[in-house]
């Protein structure tokens, strides 16, 4: 049923393809945790306020997608941190997409639309948008390349004006 929850968990096949264990998941949900598949050593939840808490190490970020530009403060924080992988909508025409992604090191666009897991363990069946995995740092670039080799999707390396 559409709208049951604002919580959508990243499916395990993404983490299997990435082949990584993260130091920190900055935005884990409060409920449905038994259906989470994020391989991480530590995590922050809404109660911990992952947006303003300290981040360290290699992070995973699947932020609350929420309002129209709700992802913007999360992406800004992620870009400043500069080490990890973020999962966000692939809204390539949005201003925030063009503001944030040139700062990334690589992006992976999964094949098809990713069917996320609900807090009750069921899988969503008709997402409205595709996603992109945004990588910051050498470890993230390697993980995204590994995921492409595993068949998850296509990886694009970002070339900055100063490196072209």
XYZ file of N, CA and C in Angstrom:
492
model
N 0.837 -1.181 0.000
C 0.000 0.000 0.000
C 0.880 1.242 0.000
N 0.670 2.136 -0.931
C 1.446 3.348 -1.056
C 1.250 4.235 0.154
N 2.357 4.856 0.594
C 2.283 5.816 1.680
C 2.265 5.229 3.080
N 2.466 3.926 3.225
C 2.469 3.312 4.554
C 3.585 3.854 5.425
N 4.709 4.166 4.810
C 5.864 4.596 5.579
C 6.744 5.503 4.737
N 7.454 6.387 5.412
C 8.464 7.199 4.741
C 9.818 6.500 4.767
N 9.893 5.383 5.451
C 11.139 4.625 5.563
C 11.237 3.615 4.422
N 12.344 3.668 3.709
C 12.626 2.725 2.640
C 14.066 2.286 2.793
N 14.289 0.984 2.949
C 15.611 0.458 3.217
C 16.279 0.002 1.927
N 17.554 0.284 1.818
C 18.323 -0.121 0.649
C 18.361 -1.645 0.576
N 18.048 -2.203 -0.598
C 18.030 -3.670 -0.711
C 19.436 -4.274 -0.611
N 19.504 -5.494 -0.090
C 20.803 -6.129 0.159
C 21.646 -6.329 -1.094
N 21.033 -6.476 -2.255
C 21.829 -6.718 -3.466
C 22.751 -5.542 -3.795
N 22.394 -4.352 -3.369
C 23.286 -3.201 -3.588
C 24.555 -3.377 -2.764
N 24.405 -3.757 -1.510
C 25.580 -3.930 -0.648
C 26.419 -5.131 -1.076
N 25.761 -6.173 -1.559
C 26.499 -7.339 -2.064
C 27.370 -6.932 -3.245
N 26.826 -6.110 -4.142
C 27.583 -5.661 -5.312
C 28.721 -4.714 -4.924
N 28.490 -3.852 -3.933
C 29.532 -2.918 -3.491
C 30.681 -3.641 -2.790
N 30.356 -4.700 -2.039
C 31.377 -5.473 -1.344
C 32.135 -4.687 -0.279
N 31.427 -3.855 0.453
C 32.049 -2.999 1.463
C 31.352 -3.128 2.810
N 32.096 -2.838 3.855
C 31.528 -2.622 5.179
C 31.830 -1.173 5.520
N 30.802 -0.438 5.879
C 30.936 0.985 6.159
C 31.266 1.205 7.630
N 32.000 2.269 7.896
C 32.300 2.627 9.279
C 31.063 3.190 9.963
N 30.239 3.926 9.196
C 29.106 4.619 9.787
C 27.963 4.738 8.790
N 26.758 4.373 9.222
C 25.530 4.658 8.483
C 24.942 5.873 9.185
N 24.829 6.994 8.475
C 24.461 8.257 9.110
C 22.960 8.479 9.248
N 22.144 7.555 8.691
C 20.698 7.800 8.709
C 19.887 6.508 8.758
N 20.095 5.708 9.782
C 19.301 4.482 9.910
C 17.936 4.808 10.506
N 16.926 4.026 10.150
C 15.579 4.249 10.689
C 15.468 3.766 12.136
N 14.420 4.221 12.772
C 14.143 3.809 14.154
C 13.381 2.485 14.203
N 12.552 2.219 13.182
C 11.708 1.020 13.180
C 12.072 0.112 12.011
N 11.723 -1.163 12.142
C 11.968 -2.129 11.072
C 13.421 -2.531 10.946
N 14.203 -2.298 11.979
C 15.637 -2.511 11.899
C 16.022 -3.959 11.570
N 15.141 -4.903 11.879
C 15.467 -6.303 11.569
C 15.534 -6.569 10.064
N 15.051 -5.631 9.253
C 15.080 -5.802 7.797
C 16.174 -4.976 7.135
N 16.998 -4.323 7.931
C 18.108 -3.547 7.379
C 19.210 -4.476 6.915
N 19.885 -4.078 5.860
C 20.982 -4.901 5.355
C 22.282 -4.112 5.227
N 22.344 -2.922 5.804
C 23.535 -2.083 5.686
C 24.683 -2.701 6.489
N 25.764 -3.089 5.817
C 26.912 -3.616 6.556
C 27.710 -2.437 7.133
N 27.513 -2.155 8.407
C 28.193 -1.011 9.013
C 28.611 -1.348 10.438
N 29.636 -0.659 10.881
C 30.148 -0.862 12.239
C 29.356 -0.061 13.264
N 28.893 1.140 12.865
C 28.118 2.012 13.745
C 27.030 2.688 12.931
N 26.049 3.255 13.622
C 24.987 3.948 12.909
C 24.414 5.068 13.768
N 23.774 6.004 13.075
C 23.031 7.098 13.704
C 21.586 6.989 13.251
N 20.674 7.359 14.127
C 19.248 7.361 13.792
C 18.718 8.785 13.945
N 17.422 8.954 13.709
C 16.806 10.257 13.864
C 17.020 10.791 15.284
N 16.952 9.898 16.261
C 17.165 10.307 17.650
C 18.573 10.865 17.867
N 19.550 10.329 17.120
C 20.930 10.812 17.222
C 21.165 12.061 16.373
N 20.196 12.412 15.524
C 20.308 13.533 14.589
C 21.554 13.392 13.717
N 21.495 12.419 12.824
C 22.608 12.134 11.932
C 23.072 13.310 11.101
N 22.219 14.278 10.889
C 22.615 15.435 10.090
C 23.576 16.344 10.849
N 23.456 16.413 12.181
C 24.347 17.309 12.931
C 25.346 16.569 13.824
N 25.227 15.257 13.951
C 26.199 14.483 14.737
C 27.527 14.383 13.989
N 28.572 14.032 14.713
C 29.892 13.858 14.101
C 29.896 12.640 13.175
N 30.523 12.777 12.035
C 30.714 11.677 11.089
C 32.209 11.378 11.037
N 32.531 10.100 10.865
C 33.927 9.743 10.649
C 33.996 8.493 9.793
N 35.144 8.314 9.160
C 35.382 7.127 8.354
C 34.574 7.083 7.068
N 34.429 5.865 6.579
C 33.744 5.589 5.313
C 32.255 5.464 5.608
N 31.448 6.409 5.111
C 30.035 6.462 5.481
C 29.104 5.957 4.374
N 27.973 5.443 4.815
C 26.836 5.117 3.958
C 25.751 6.127 4.287
N 25.142 6.701 3.238
C 24.075 7.659 3.469
C 22.906 7.390 2.522
N 21.813 6.907 3.086
C 20.527 6.831 2.400
C 19.627 7.734 3.243
N 19.618 9.047 2.930
C 18.943 10.014 3.803
C 17.432 9.952 3.674
N 16.737 10.607 4.590
C 15.280 10.722 4.420
C 15.019 11.485 3.122
N 14.280 10.889 2.201
C 14.044 11.539 0.911
C 13.034 12.672 1.064
N 12.042 12.479 1.909
C 11.082 13.492 2.320
C 10.671 14.535 1.309
N 10.697 15.780 1.758
C 10.228 16.915 0.971
C 11.037 17.089 -0.313
N 10.532 17.948 -1.159
C 11.105 18.165 -2.490
C 12.624 18.311 -2.485
N 13.157 19.145 -1.617
C 14.602 19.351 -1.541
C 15.173 18.881 -0.209
N 14.491 17.928 0.431
C 14.920 17.441 1.735
C 16.295 16.799 1.729
N 16.724 16.320 0.584
C 18.016 15.650 0.475
C 19.171 16.658 0.437
N 18.893 17.922 0.154
C 19.945 18.915 -0.056
C 20.862 19.085 1.159
N 20.343 19.306 2.380
C 21.283 19.444 3.505
C 22.098 18.174 3.755
N 21.513 17.023 3.515
C 22.240 15.766 3.680
C 23.368 15.659 2.654
N 23.070 15.982 1.411
C 24.102 15.907 0.374
C 25.215 16.917 0.627
N 24.862 18.116 1.066
C 25.882 19.123 1.374
C 26.819 18.595 2.454
N 26.258 17.994 3.483
C 27.063 17.425 4.572
C 27.921 16.275 4.058
N 27.337 15.423 3.241
C 28.061 14.292 2.663
C 29.252 14.780 1.830
N 29.030 15.785 1.009
C 30.105 16.307 0.161
C 31.228 16.906 1.011
N 30.869 17.589 2.083
C 31.900 18.140 2.982
C 32.693 17.008 3.647
N 31.993 15.928 4.005
C 32.680 14.791 4.638
C 33.668 14.162 3.655
N 33.242 13.939 2.420
C 34.137 13.510 1.353
C 34.624 12.086 1.368
N 33.939 11.177 2.078
C 34.406 9.795 2.152
C 33.230 8.857 2.365
N 32.724 8.276 1.270
C 31.624 7.334 1.408
C 30.771 7.247 0.161
N 29.593 6.653 0.351
C 28.635 6.466 -0.740
C 27.267 6.934 -0.272
N 26.619 7.743 -1.108
C 25.273 8.246 -0.831
C 24.304 7.665 -1.847
N 23.117 7.346 -1.387
C 22.048 6.818 -2.232
C 20.930 7.863 -2.267
N 20.698 8.450 -3.442
C 19.662 9.473 -3.586
C 18.927 9.270 -4.910
N 17.811 9.982 -5.064
C 17.098 9.955 -6.342
C 18.009 10.429 -7.466
N 17.854 9.846 -8.634
C 18.613 10.266 -9.816
C 17.798 11.321 -10.568
N 17.571 12.420 -9.930
C 16.795 13.512 -10.542
C 17.764 14.452 -11.248
N 18.172 14.013 -12.420
C 19.237 14.698 -13.145
C 18.859 16.100 -13.625
N 17.588 16.455 -13.618
C 17.200 17.806 -14.027
C 17.071 18.756 -12.837
N 17.182 18.241 -11.618
C 17.040 19.083 -10.425
C 18.289 19.939 -10.206
N 18.073 21.142 -9.737
C 19.185 22.039 -9.463
C 20.173 21.451 -8.477
N 19.651 20.800 -7.407
C 20.545 20.223 -6.404
C 21.444 19.155 -7.004
N 20.930 18.411 -7.999
C 21.734 17.377 -8.637
C 22.940 18.012 -9.333
N 22.708 19.111 -10.032
C 23.791 19.797 -10.749
C 24.714 20.560 -9.807
N 24.221 20.949 -8.646
C 25.067 21.626 -7.661
C 25.976 20.647 -6.930
N 25.469 19.454 -6.628
C 26.204 18.493 -5.801
C 27.077 17.519 -6.576
N 26.565 16.940 -7.627
C 27.280 15.828 -8.263
C 28.615 16.199 -8.905
N 28.830 17.430 -9.367
C 30.180 17.722 -9.882
C 31.268 17.634 -8.816
N 30.883 17.647 -7.546
C 31.846 17.532 -6.449
C 32.185 16.067 -6.150
N 31.411 15.154 -6.687
C 31.610 13.720 -6.439
C 32.816 13.207 -7.216
N 33.269 12.018 -6.848
C 34.348 11.365 -7.578
C 33.802 10.392 -8.624
N 32.647 9.792 -8.341
C 32.018 8.860 -9.283
C 30.562 8.684 -8.899
N 29.776 8.195 -9.860
C 28.366 7.883 -9.617
C 28.046 6.562 -10.295
N 27.170 5.799 -9.673
C 26.678 4.572 -10.286
C 25.167 4.685 -10.417
N 24.693 4.470 -11.632
C 23.261 4.471 -11.913
C 22.811 3.017 -12.050
N 22.098 2.488 -11.045
C 21.649 1.098 -11.128
C 20.703 0.864 -12.308
N 20.789 -0.319 -12.852
C 19.907 -0.721 -13.948
C 18.480 -0.830 -13.420
N 17.541 -0.216 -14.119
C 16.134 -0.264 -13.718
C 15.877 0.563 -12.474
N 14.702 0.422 -11.935
C 14.334 1.146 -10.715
C 14.511 0.223 -9.525
N 15.224 0.709 -8.545
C 15.549 -0.068 -7.353
C 14.312 -0.247 -6.486
N 14.018 -1.480 -6.165
C 12.857 -1.791 -5.326
C 13.316 -1.904 -3.876
N 13.008 -0.872 -3.112
C 13.450 -0.775 -1.733
C 12.620 -1.667 -0.813
N 13.151 -1.885 0.387
C 12.505 -2.732 1.395
C 11.737 -1.831 2.356
N 10.519 -2.248 2.689
C 9.691 -1.515 3.658
C 10.027 -1.969 5.079
N 9.623 -1.190 6.086
C 9.891 -1.560 7.479
C 9.267 -2.884 7.912
N 8.284 -3.397 7.145
C 7.688 -4.694 7.492
C 8.384 -5.849 6.770
N 9.449 -5.546 6.012
C 10.209 -6.574 5.309
C 9.747 -6.831 3.889
N 8.591 -6.299 3.488
C 8.131 -6.484 2.112
C 8.911 -5.559 1.183
N 8.876 -5.887 -0.086
C 9.605 -5.109 -1.087
C 8.634 -4.243 -1.864
N 9.007 -2.971 -2.028
C 8.208 -2.080 -2.868
C 8.242 -2.571 -4.306
N 7.196 -2.317 -5.073
C 7.172 -2.866 -6.428
C 7.146 -1.844 -7.548
N 6.856 -0.587 -7.305
C 6.774 0.361 -8.410
C 7.306 1.732 -8.003
N 8.631 1.852 -7.816
C 9.158 3.157 -7.439
C 8.949 4.170 -8.555
N 8.761 5.413 -8.161
C 8.529 6.459 -9.149
C 9.787 6.926 -9.847
N 10.916 6.811 -9.185
C 12.176 7.316 -9.729
C 13.291 6.303 -9.569
N 14.301 6.455 -10.413
C 15.521 5.686 -10.256
C 16.404 6.365 -9.223
N 17.478 5.706 -8.871
C 18.422 6.262 -7.895
C 19.809 6.377 -8.513
N 20.682 7.031 -7.778
C 22.094 7.091 -8.121
C 22.882 6.894 -6.830
N 23.974 6.181 -6.931
C 24.900 6.038 -5.819
C 26.048 7.001 -6.093
N 26.261 7.941 -5.193
C 27.285 8.967 -5.359
C 28.470 8.600 -4.483
N 29.644 8.521 -5.098
C 30.842 8.129 -4.377
C 31.816 9.270 -4.177
N 32.340 9.328 -2.951
C 33.371 10.307 -2.583
C 34.569 9.543 -2.026
N 35.734 9.776 -2.613
C 36.951 9.130 -2.149
C 37.308 7.891 -2.960
N 38.571 7.503 -2.870
C 39.086 6.365 -3.654
C 38.379 5.057 -3.328
N 38.097 4.837 -2.060
C 37.430 3.590 -1.658
C 36.040 3.498 -2.276
N 35.327 4.613 -2.312
C 33.993 4.639 -2.918
C 34.072 4.387 -4.418
N 35.046 5.001 -5.078
C 35.210 4.801 -6.520
C 35.464 3.319 -6.808
N 36.311 2.681 -6.005
C 36.591 1.248 -6.184
C 35.339 0.410 -5.955
N 34.564 0.755 -4.935
C 33.333 0.006 -4.640
C 32.322 0.154 -5.768
N 32.180 1.346 -6.317
C 31.237 1.549 -7.419
C 31.696 0.802 -8.668
N 32.996 0.793 -8.930
C 33.515 0.026 -10.072
C 33.253 -1.466 -9.868
N 33.445 -1.950 -8.648
C 33.175 -3.359 -8.326
C 31.689 -3.681 -8.545
N 30.817 -2.764 -8.135
C 29.373 -2.971 -8.314
C 28.999 -3.002 -9.787
N 29.649 -2.181 -10.593
C 29.394 -2.232 -12.036
C 29.809 -3.584 -12.592
N 30.977 -4.067 -12.202
C 31.452 -5.377 -12.668
C 30.503 -6.488 -12.245
N 29.833 -6.305 -11.093
C 28.864 -7.290 -10.599
C 27.516 -7.168 -11.313
N 27.384 -6.183 -12.199
C 26.159 -6.035 -12.977
C 25.095 -5.127 -12.376
N 25.457 -4.341 -11.345
C 24.459 -3.478 -10.701
C 24.005 -2.339 -11.596
N 24.896 -1.809 -12.396
C 24.549 -0.669 -13.251
C 25.800 -0.113 -13.898
N 25.728 1.162 -14.303
C 26.889 1.789 -14.940
C 27.471 2.867 -14.029
N 28.791 2.923 -14.028
C 29.507 3.901 -13.218
C 30.059 4.987 -14.122
N 29.949 6.211 -13.645
C 30.459 7.371 -14.357
C 31.463 8.052 -13.440
N 32.671 8.261 -13.945
C 33.675 8.992 -13.174
C 33.487 10.475 -13.470
N 33.627 11.301 -12.449
C 33.436 12.735 -12.595
C 34.783 13.389 -12.916
N 34.796 14.203 -13.953
C 35.977 14.983 -14.310
C 35.707 16.425 -13.980
N 36.545 16.971 -13.120
C 36.376 18.371 -12.723
C 37.116 19.272 -13.695
N 36.708 20.511 -13.751
C 37.326 21.474 -14.657
C 38.839 21.516 -14.485
N 39.306 21.401 -13.256
C 40.739 21.488 -12.988
C 41.512 20.220 -13.357
N 40.803 19.146 -13.725
C 41.491 17.904 -14.078
C 41.323 17.516 -15.539
N 40.586 18.318 -16.301
C 40.344 17.990 -17.715
C 41.324 18.710 -18.579
